[in-house]
Amino acid sequence: MSVNMDKWCEIAKSNMVKRPQGEGRLAGKITIVTGAAQGFGKGIAEELYKEGASVVIADMNEPLAKEVAASLGDRAIAIAVNVSDEESVANMVAQTVEKFGGLDIMLSNAGVVRSGPIAQMERKDFDFVTNVNYTGFFLCAKYAAMIMQAEHEADKNAMFDIITLNSKSGLEGSNKNFAYAGSKFGGIGLTQSFALELCEYNIKVNAICPGNYLDGPLWMDPEKGLFVQYLKAGKVEGAKTVADVRKYYESKVPMNRGCLPLDIARAVVYCVEQEYETGQAIPVTGGQVMLN
Ligand SMILES: NC(=O)c1ccc[n+]([C@@H]2O[C@H](COP(=O)([O-])OP(=O)(O)OC[C@H]3O[C@@H](n4cnc5c(N)ncnc54)[C@H](O)[C@@H]3O)[C@@H](O)[C@H]2O)c1
């Protein structure tokens, strides 16, 4: 590991006394959003920026991440990261401290899907999903916690948040989509366990479980999108076209629409403002999935 985390922890700690203030519900909050070059991450990052946060647009797709950061303004920067690579995650957190002075909110959003029947799922695809969704969340939480624990030493009243974009597939099984659902169920186990450990440092850890973002690129991409993947996998009985698959998913939502980034950004703001909630998995699904 070539990143000297001790050094960045010391810098973050010493900066706690001179944190910038500003306007908005998240004024002065230094925030990393992984996977923020497109989709949910991008939309959420835009909303958090509007609320006054300083935002790191962290993504594997560096050119797109730079475009998003530039479109926001001078409280946003782009950082290239692969969340399944430990050195890369350490580097992302170090660069965030270098640029903004510390870290208040880690939003572990980057995620991938490979679906299909069990007999046809290749080991490499299963590992890919697990490495990004499950191990990636662990790595982001690990390096965020190091900085936040150091910051806590300097300011015992400050509150911090580690939030993971989980899924309704982390709350109930998903037919022919087990690699994804398994990684998301695991993410909730990590959330609860991190929450218990990090409570004493005022670090809250919560998972937000969105319904389907049917208008987002994860679903709509004409080659790799879920509509196409699910059609090929025969996940929706009788579906002959992508439109059939979409109609099926829309009909499953009591509120009759897909989830949008603003719906999720509101849940993120709730988690940050709420000082008496940790270890939760919060469904934002238009009534499609309800907690028992
Ligand atoms: N789209 C949905 O319907 C839906 C529903 C529930 C939960 N989610 C979750 O929301 C999160 C975001 O989903 P989305 O639909 O916006 O996805 P998306 O595919 O539109 O965007 C994902 C982003 O993550 C980046 N990324 C992928 N692998 C990465 C890695 N290893 N390191 C860094 N960046 C990486 C991609 O470059 C991309 O910009 C995921 O965790 C997903 O599981 C999505």
CSV table of N, CA, C and O and ligand atoms in Angstrom, one decimal, residues 34-42 44 58-62 64 80-85 88 108-113 128 131-133 164-169 180 183-184 208-219 226 259, ligand 1:
chain,number,residue,atom,x,y,z
A,34,THR,N,-19.5,7.5,-5.0
A,34,THR,CA,-18.9,6.6,-6.0
A,34,THR,C,-19.9,6.3,-7.1
A,34,THR,O,-21.1,6.3,-6.8
A,35,GLY,N,-19.4,6.0,-8.3
A,35,GLY,CA,-20.3,5.7,-9.4
A,35,GLY,C,-21.1,6.9,-9.8
A,35,GLY,O,-22.3,6.7,-10.2
A,36,ALA,N,-20.6,8.1,-9.6
A,36,ALA,CA,-21.4,9.3,-9.8
A,36,ALA,C,-21.3,9.9,-11.2
A,36,ALA,O,-21.8,11.0,-11.5
A,37,ALA,N,-20.7,9.2,-12.2
A,37,ALA,CA,-20.6,9.7,-13.5
A,37,ALA,C,-21.9,9.6,-14.3
A,37,ALA,O,-22.1,10.3,-15.3
A,38,GLN,N,-22.8,8.7,-13.8
A,38,GLN,CA,-24.1,8.6,-14.5
A,38,GLN,C,-25.1,8.0,-13.5
A,38,GLN,O,-24.7,7.6,-12.4
A,39,GLY,N,-26.3,7.8,-14.0
A,39,GLY,CA,-27.3,7.1,-13.2
A,39,GLY,C,-27.7,7.7,-11.9
A,39,GLY,O,-27.6,8.9,-11.7
A,40,PHE,N,-28.0,6.9,-10.9
A,40,PHE,CA,-28.4,7.3,-9.6
A,40,PHE,C,-27.3,8.2,-9.0
A,40,PHE,O,-27.6,9.3,-8.4
A,41,GLY,N,-26.1,7.8,-9.1
A,41,GLY,CA,-25.0,8.5,-8.4
A,41,GLY,C,-24.9,9.9,-8.9
A,41,GLY,O,-24.7,10.9,-8.1
A,42,LYS,N,-25.0,10.1,-10.2
A,42,LYS,CA,-24.9,11.5,-10.8
A,42,LYS,C,-26.1,12.3,-10.3
A,42,LYS,O,-25.9,13.5,-9.8
A,44,ILE,N,-27.9,11.9,-7.6
A,44,ILE,CA,-27.8,12.2,-6.2
A,44,ILE,C,-26.8,13.3,-5.9
A,44,ILE,O,-27.0,14.2,-5.1
A,58,ALA,N,-16.7,10.4,-8.0
A,58,ALA,CA,-15.7,9.3,-8.1
A,58,ALA,C,-16.2,8.2,-9.0
A,58,ALA,O,-17.3,7.6,-8.7
A,59,ASP,N,-15.5,7.9,-10.0
A,59,ASP,CA,-16.0,6.9,-10.9
A,59,ASP,C,-14.8,6.3,-11.7
A,59,ASP,O,-13.8,6.9,-11.9
A,60,MET,N,-15.1,5.1,-12.3
A,60,MET,CA,-14.1,4.4,-13.2
A,60,MET,C,-14.1,5.2,-14.5
A,60,MET,O,-13.1,5.1,-15.2
A,61,ASN,N,-15.2,5.7,-14.8
A,61,ASN,CA,-15.3,6.5,-16.1
A,61,ASN,C,-14.9,7.9,-15.9
A,61,ASN,O,-15.7,8.8,-15.6
A,62,GLU,N,-13.5,8.1,-16.0
A,62,GLU,CA,-13.0,9.4,-15.6
A,62,GLU,C,-13.5,10.6,-16.5
A,62,GLU,O,-13.8,11.7,-16.0
A,64,LEU,N,-16.2,11.0,-18.1
A,64,LEU,CA,-17.6,11.4,-17.8
A,64,LEU,C,-17.7,12.0,-16.4
A,64,LEU,O,-18.5,13.0,-16.2
A,80,ALA,N,-10.8,9.5,-10.4
A,80,ALA,CA,-10.9,8.2,-11.0
A,80,ALA,C,-10.7,7.1,-9.9
A,80,ALA,O,-9.8,7.2,-9.1
A,81,VAL,N,-11.6,6.2,-9.9
A,81,VAL,CA,-11.5,5.1,-8.8
A,81,VAL,C,-12.1,3.8,-9.4
A,81,VAL,O,-13.0,3.8,-10.2
A,82,ASN,N,-11.5,2.7,-8.9
A,82,ASN,CA,-12.1,1.4,-9.1
A,82,ASN,C,-12.4,0.9,-7.7
A,82,ASN,O,-11.5,0.6,-6.9
A,83,VAL,N,-13.7,0.9,-7.3
A,83,VAL,CA,-14.0,0.6,-5.9
A,83,VAL,C,-13.6,-0.8,-5.5
A,83,VAL,O,-13.6,-1.1,-4.3
A,84,SER,N,-13.3,-1.7,-6.4
A,84,SER,CA,-13.0,-3.1,-6.0
A,84,SER,C,-11.5,-3.2,-5.9
A,84,SER,O,-11.0,-4.3,-5.6
A,85,ASP,N,-10.7,-2.1,-6.0
A,85,ASP,CA,-9.3,-2.1,-5.9
A,85,ASP,C,-8.9,-1.3,-4.6
A,85,ASP,O,-9.1,-0.1,-4.6
A,88,SER,N,-6.7,1.8,-5.0
A,88,SER,CA,-7.5,2.9,-5.7
A,88,SER,C,-8.4,3.6,-4.7
A,88,SER,O,-8.6,4.8,-4.8
A,108,SER,N,-21.5,5.1,-0.9
A,108,SER,CA,-21.0,4.0,-1.7
A,108,SER,C,-22.1,3.6,-2.6
A,108,SER,O,-23.0,2.8,-2.3
A,109,ASN,N,-22.0,4.1,-3.9
A,109,ASN,CA,-23.1,3.9,-4.8
A,109,ASN,C,-22.8,3.0,-6.0
A,109,ASN,O,-23.6,2.4,-6.6
A,110,ALA,N,-21.5,3.0,-6.4
A,110,ALA,CA,-21.1,2.2,-7.6
A,110,ALA,C,-21.6,0.8,-7.5
A,110,ALA,O,-21.4,0.1,-6.4
A,111,GLY,N,-22.2,0.3,-8.5
A,111,GLY,CA,-22.7,-1.1,-8.5
A,111,GLY,C,-22.9,-1.6,-9.9
A,111,GLY,O,-23.0,-0.8,-10.8
A,112,VAL,N,-22.8,-2.9,-10.0
A,112,VAL,CA,-23.0,-3.6,-11.3
A,112,VAL,C,-23.9,-4.8,-11.2
A,112,VAL,O,-24.2,-5.3,-10.1
A,113,VAL,N,-24.4,-5.2,-12.3
A,113,VAL,CA,-25.4,-6.4,-12.4
A,113,VAL,C,-24.9,-7.3,-13.5
A,113,VAL,O,-24.5,-6.9,-14.6
A,128,PHE,N,-17.2,-10.8,-10.3
A,128,PHE,CA,-17.2,-9.4,-10.7
A,128,PHE,C,-18.3,-8.6,-9.9
A,128,PHE,O,-18.0,-7.6,-9.3
A,131,ASN,N,-17.3,-8.5,-6.2
A,131,ASN,CA,-16.1,-7.6,-6.0
A,131,ASN,C,-16.5,-6.1,-6.0
A,131,ASN,O,-16.0,-5.3,-5.2
A,132,VAL,N,-17.4,-5.8,-6.9
A,132,VAL,CA,-17.8,-4.3,-7.0
A,132,VAL,C,-18.8,-4.0,-5.9
A,132,VAL,O,-18.6,-3.1,-5.1
A,133,ASN,N,-19.9,-4.8,-5.8
A,133,ASN,CA,-21.0,-4.4,-4.9
A,133,ASN,C,-20.7,-4.7,-3.4
A,133,ASN,O,-21.1,-3.9,-2.6
A,164,THR,N,-24.7,3.3,2.0
A,164,THR,CA,-24.6,2.5,0.8
A,164,THR,C,-25.9,2.5,0.0
A,164,THR,O,-27.0,2.3,0.5
A,165,LEU,N,-25.8,2.6,-1.3
A,165,LEU,CA,-26.9,2.5,-2.2
A,165,LEU,C,-27.1,1.0,-2.4
A,165,LEU,O,-26.3,0.3,-3.2
A,166,ASN,N,-28.0,0.4,-1.7
A,166,ASN,CA,-28.3,-1.0,-1.7
A,166,ASN,C,-29.4,-1.2,-2.8
A,166,ASN,O,-29.3,-0.6,-3.9
A,167,SER,N,-30.4,-2.0,-2.5
A,167,SER,CA,-31.5,-2.2,-3.5
A,167,SER,C,-32.6,-2.9,-2.8
A,167,SER,O,-32.5,-3.5,-1.8
A,168,LYS,N,-33.8,-2.9,-3.5
A,168,LYS,CA,-34.9,-3.7,-2.9
A,168,LYS,C,-34.5,-5.2,-3.1
A,168,LYS,O,-35.0,-6.0,-2.3
A,169,SER,N,-33.5,-5.5,-4.0
A,169,SER,CA,-33.0,-6.8,-4.1
A,169,SER,C,-32.1,-7.2,-2.9
A,169,SER,O,-31.6,-8.3,-2.9
A,180,TYR,N,-26.4,-10.5,-7.9
A,180,TYR,CA,-26.7,-9.1,-7.5
A,180,TYR,C,-27.4,-9.2,-6.1
A,180,TYR,O,-26.9,-8.5,-5.2
A,183,SER,N,-25.1,-10.1,-3.3
A,183,SER,CA,-24.2,-9.0,-3.0
A,183,SER,C,-24.9,-7.9,-2.2
A,183,SER,O,-24.3,-7.3,-1.3
A,184,LYS,N,-26.1,-7.7,-2.5
A,184,LYS,CA,-26.9,-6.6,-1.8
A,184,LYS,C,-27.4,-7.1,-0.4
A,184,LYS,O,-27.3,-6.3,0.6
A,208,ILE,N,-29.6,2.5,1.8
A,208,ILE,CA,-30.9,2.9,1.1
A,208,ILE,C,-31.2,1.9,0.0
A,208,ILE,O,-30.3,1.6,-0.8
A,209,CYS,N,-32.4,1.5,0.0
A,209,CYS,CA,-32.8,0.4,-0.9
A,209,CYS,C,-33.8,0.9,-2.0
A,209,CYS,O,-35.0,0.8,-1.7
A,210,PRO,N,-33.3,1.3,-3.1
A,210,PRO,CA,-34.2,1.9,-4.1
A,210,PRO,C,-34.9,0.8,-4.9
A,210,PRO,O,-34.5,-0.3,-5.0
A,211,GLY,N,-36.1,1.3,-5.4
A,211,GLY,CA,-36.8,0.5,-6.4
A,211,GLY,C,-36.1,0.7,-7.7
A,211,GLY,O,-35.0,1.3,-7.8
A,212,ASN,N,-36.7,0.2,-8.8
A,212,ASN,CA,-36.0,0.2,-10.1
A,212,ASN,C,-36.0,1.6,-10.7
A,212,ASN,O,-37.1,2.3,-10.8
A,213,TYR,N,-34.8,2.1,-11.1
A,213,TYR,CA,-34.7,3.4,-11.8
A,213,TYR,C,-34.9,3.1,-13.3
A,213,TYR,O,-33.9,3.0,-14.1
A,214,LEU,N,-36.1,2.9,-13.7
A,214,LEU,CA,-36.4,2.4,-15.0
A,214,LEU,C,-36.0,3.3,-16.2
A,214,LEU,O,-35.8,2.9,-17.3
A,215,ASP,N,-35.8,4.6,-15.8
A,215,ASP,CA,-35.4,5.5,-16.9
A,215,ASP,C,-33.8,5.7,-16.9
A,215,ASP,O,-33.3,6.5,-17.7
A,216,GLY,N,-33.1,5.1,-16.0
A,216,GLY,CA,-31.7,5.2,-15.9
A,216,GLY,C,-30.9,4.3,-16.8
A,216,GLY,O,-31.5,3.4,-17.4
A,217,PRO,N,-29.6,4.6,-17.0
A,217,PRO,CA,-28.8,3.8,-18.0
A,217,PRO,C,-28.7,2.4,-17.6
A,217,PRO,O,-28.6,1.5,-18.5
A,218,LEU,N,-28.7,2.0,-16.3
A,218,LEU,CA,-28.6,0.6,-15.9
A,218,LEU,C,-29.7,-0.2,-16.6
A,218,LEU,O,-29.5,-1.4,-17.0
A,219,TRP,N,-30.9,0.3,-16.7
A,219,TRP,CA,-32.0,-0.4,-17.4
A,219,TRP,C,-32.0,-0.1,-18.9
A,219,TRP,O,-32.3,-1.0,-19.7
A,226,LEU,N,-30.5,-3.7,-18.3
A,226,LEU,CA,-31.2,-4.8,-17.6
A,226,LEU,C,-32.4,-5.2,-18.5
A,226,LEU,O,-32.8,-6.4,-18.5
A,259,CYS,N,-38.3,4.5,-9.7
A,259,CYS,CA,-37.6,5.3,-8.7
A,259,CYS,C,-36.7,6.4,-9.4
A,259,CYS,O,-36.2,6.1,-10.5
B,1,LIG,N1,-30.9,1.4,-11.5
B,1,LIG,C1,-31.7,0.7,-10.7
B,1,LIG,O1,-32.8,0.4,-11.0
B,1,LIG,C2,-31.2,0.4,-9.3
B,1,LIG,C3,-32.2,-0.1,-8.4
B,1,LIG,C4,-31.8,-0.3,-7.1
B,1,LIG,C5,-30.5,-0.1,-6.7
B,1,LIG,N2,-29.6,0.4,-7.6
B,1,LIG,C6,-28.2,0.6,-7.2
B,1,LIG,O2,-27.8,1.9,-7.3
B,1,LIG,C7,-26.4,2.0,-7.6
B,1,LIG,C8,-26.2,2.8,-8.9
B,1,LIG,O3,-26.9,2.2,-9.9
B,1,LIG,P1,-27.2,2.9,-11.3
B,1,LIG,O4,-28.4,2.3,-11.9
B,1,LIG,O5,-27.0,4.3,-11.2
B,1,LIG,O6,-25.9,2.3,-12.2
B,1,LIG,P2,-25.3,2.8,-13.5
B,1,LIG,O7,-24.8,1.6,-14.2
B,1,LIG,O8,-26.1,3.7,-14.3
B,1,LIG,O9,-24.0,3.6,-13.0
B,1,LIG,C9,-23.0,3.0,-12.3
B,1,LIG,C10,-21.8,3.9,-12.3
B,1,LIG,O10,-20.8,3.2,-11.5
B,1,LIG,C11,-19.6,3.2,-12.2
B,1,LIG,N3,-18.8,2.0,-11.8
B,1,LIG,C12,-19.1,0.7,-12.1
B,1,LIG,N4,-18.1,-0.1,-11.5
B,1,LIG,C13,-17.3,0.7,-10.9
B,1,LIG,C14,-16.1,0.5,-10.1
B,1,LIG,N5,-15.7,-0.8,-9.9
B,1,LIG,N6,-15.5,1.5,-9.5
B,1,LIG,C15,-16.0,2.8,-9.7
B,1,LIG,N7,-17.1,3.1,-10.4
B,1,LIG,C16,-17.7,2.1,-11.0
B,1,LIG,C17,-19.9,3.2,-13.6
B,1,LIG,O11,-18.9,3.7,-14.4
B,1,LIG,C18,-21.2,4.1,-13.7
B,1,LIG,O12,-20.8,5.5,-13.8
B,1,LIG,C19,-25.9,0.6,-7.7
B,1,LIG,O13,-25.3,0.2,-6.5
B,1,LIG,C20,-27.2,-0.2,-8.0
B,1,LIG,O14,-27.0,-1.5,-7.5
B,1,LIG,C21,-29.9,0.6,-8.9
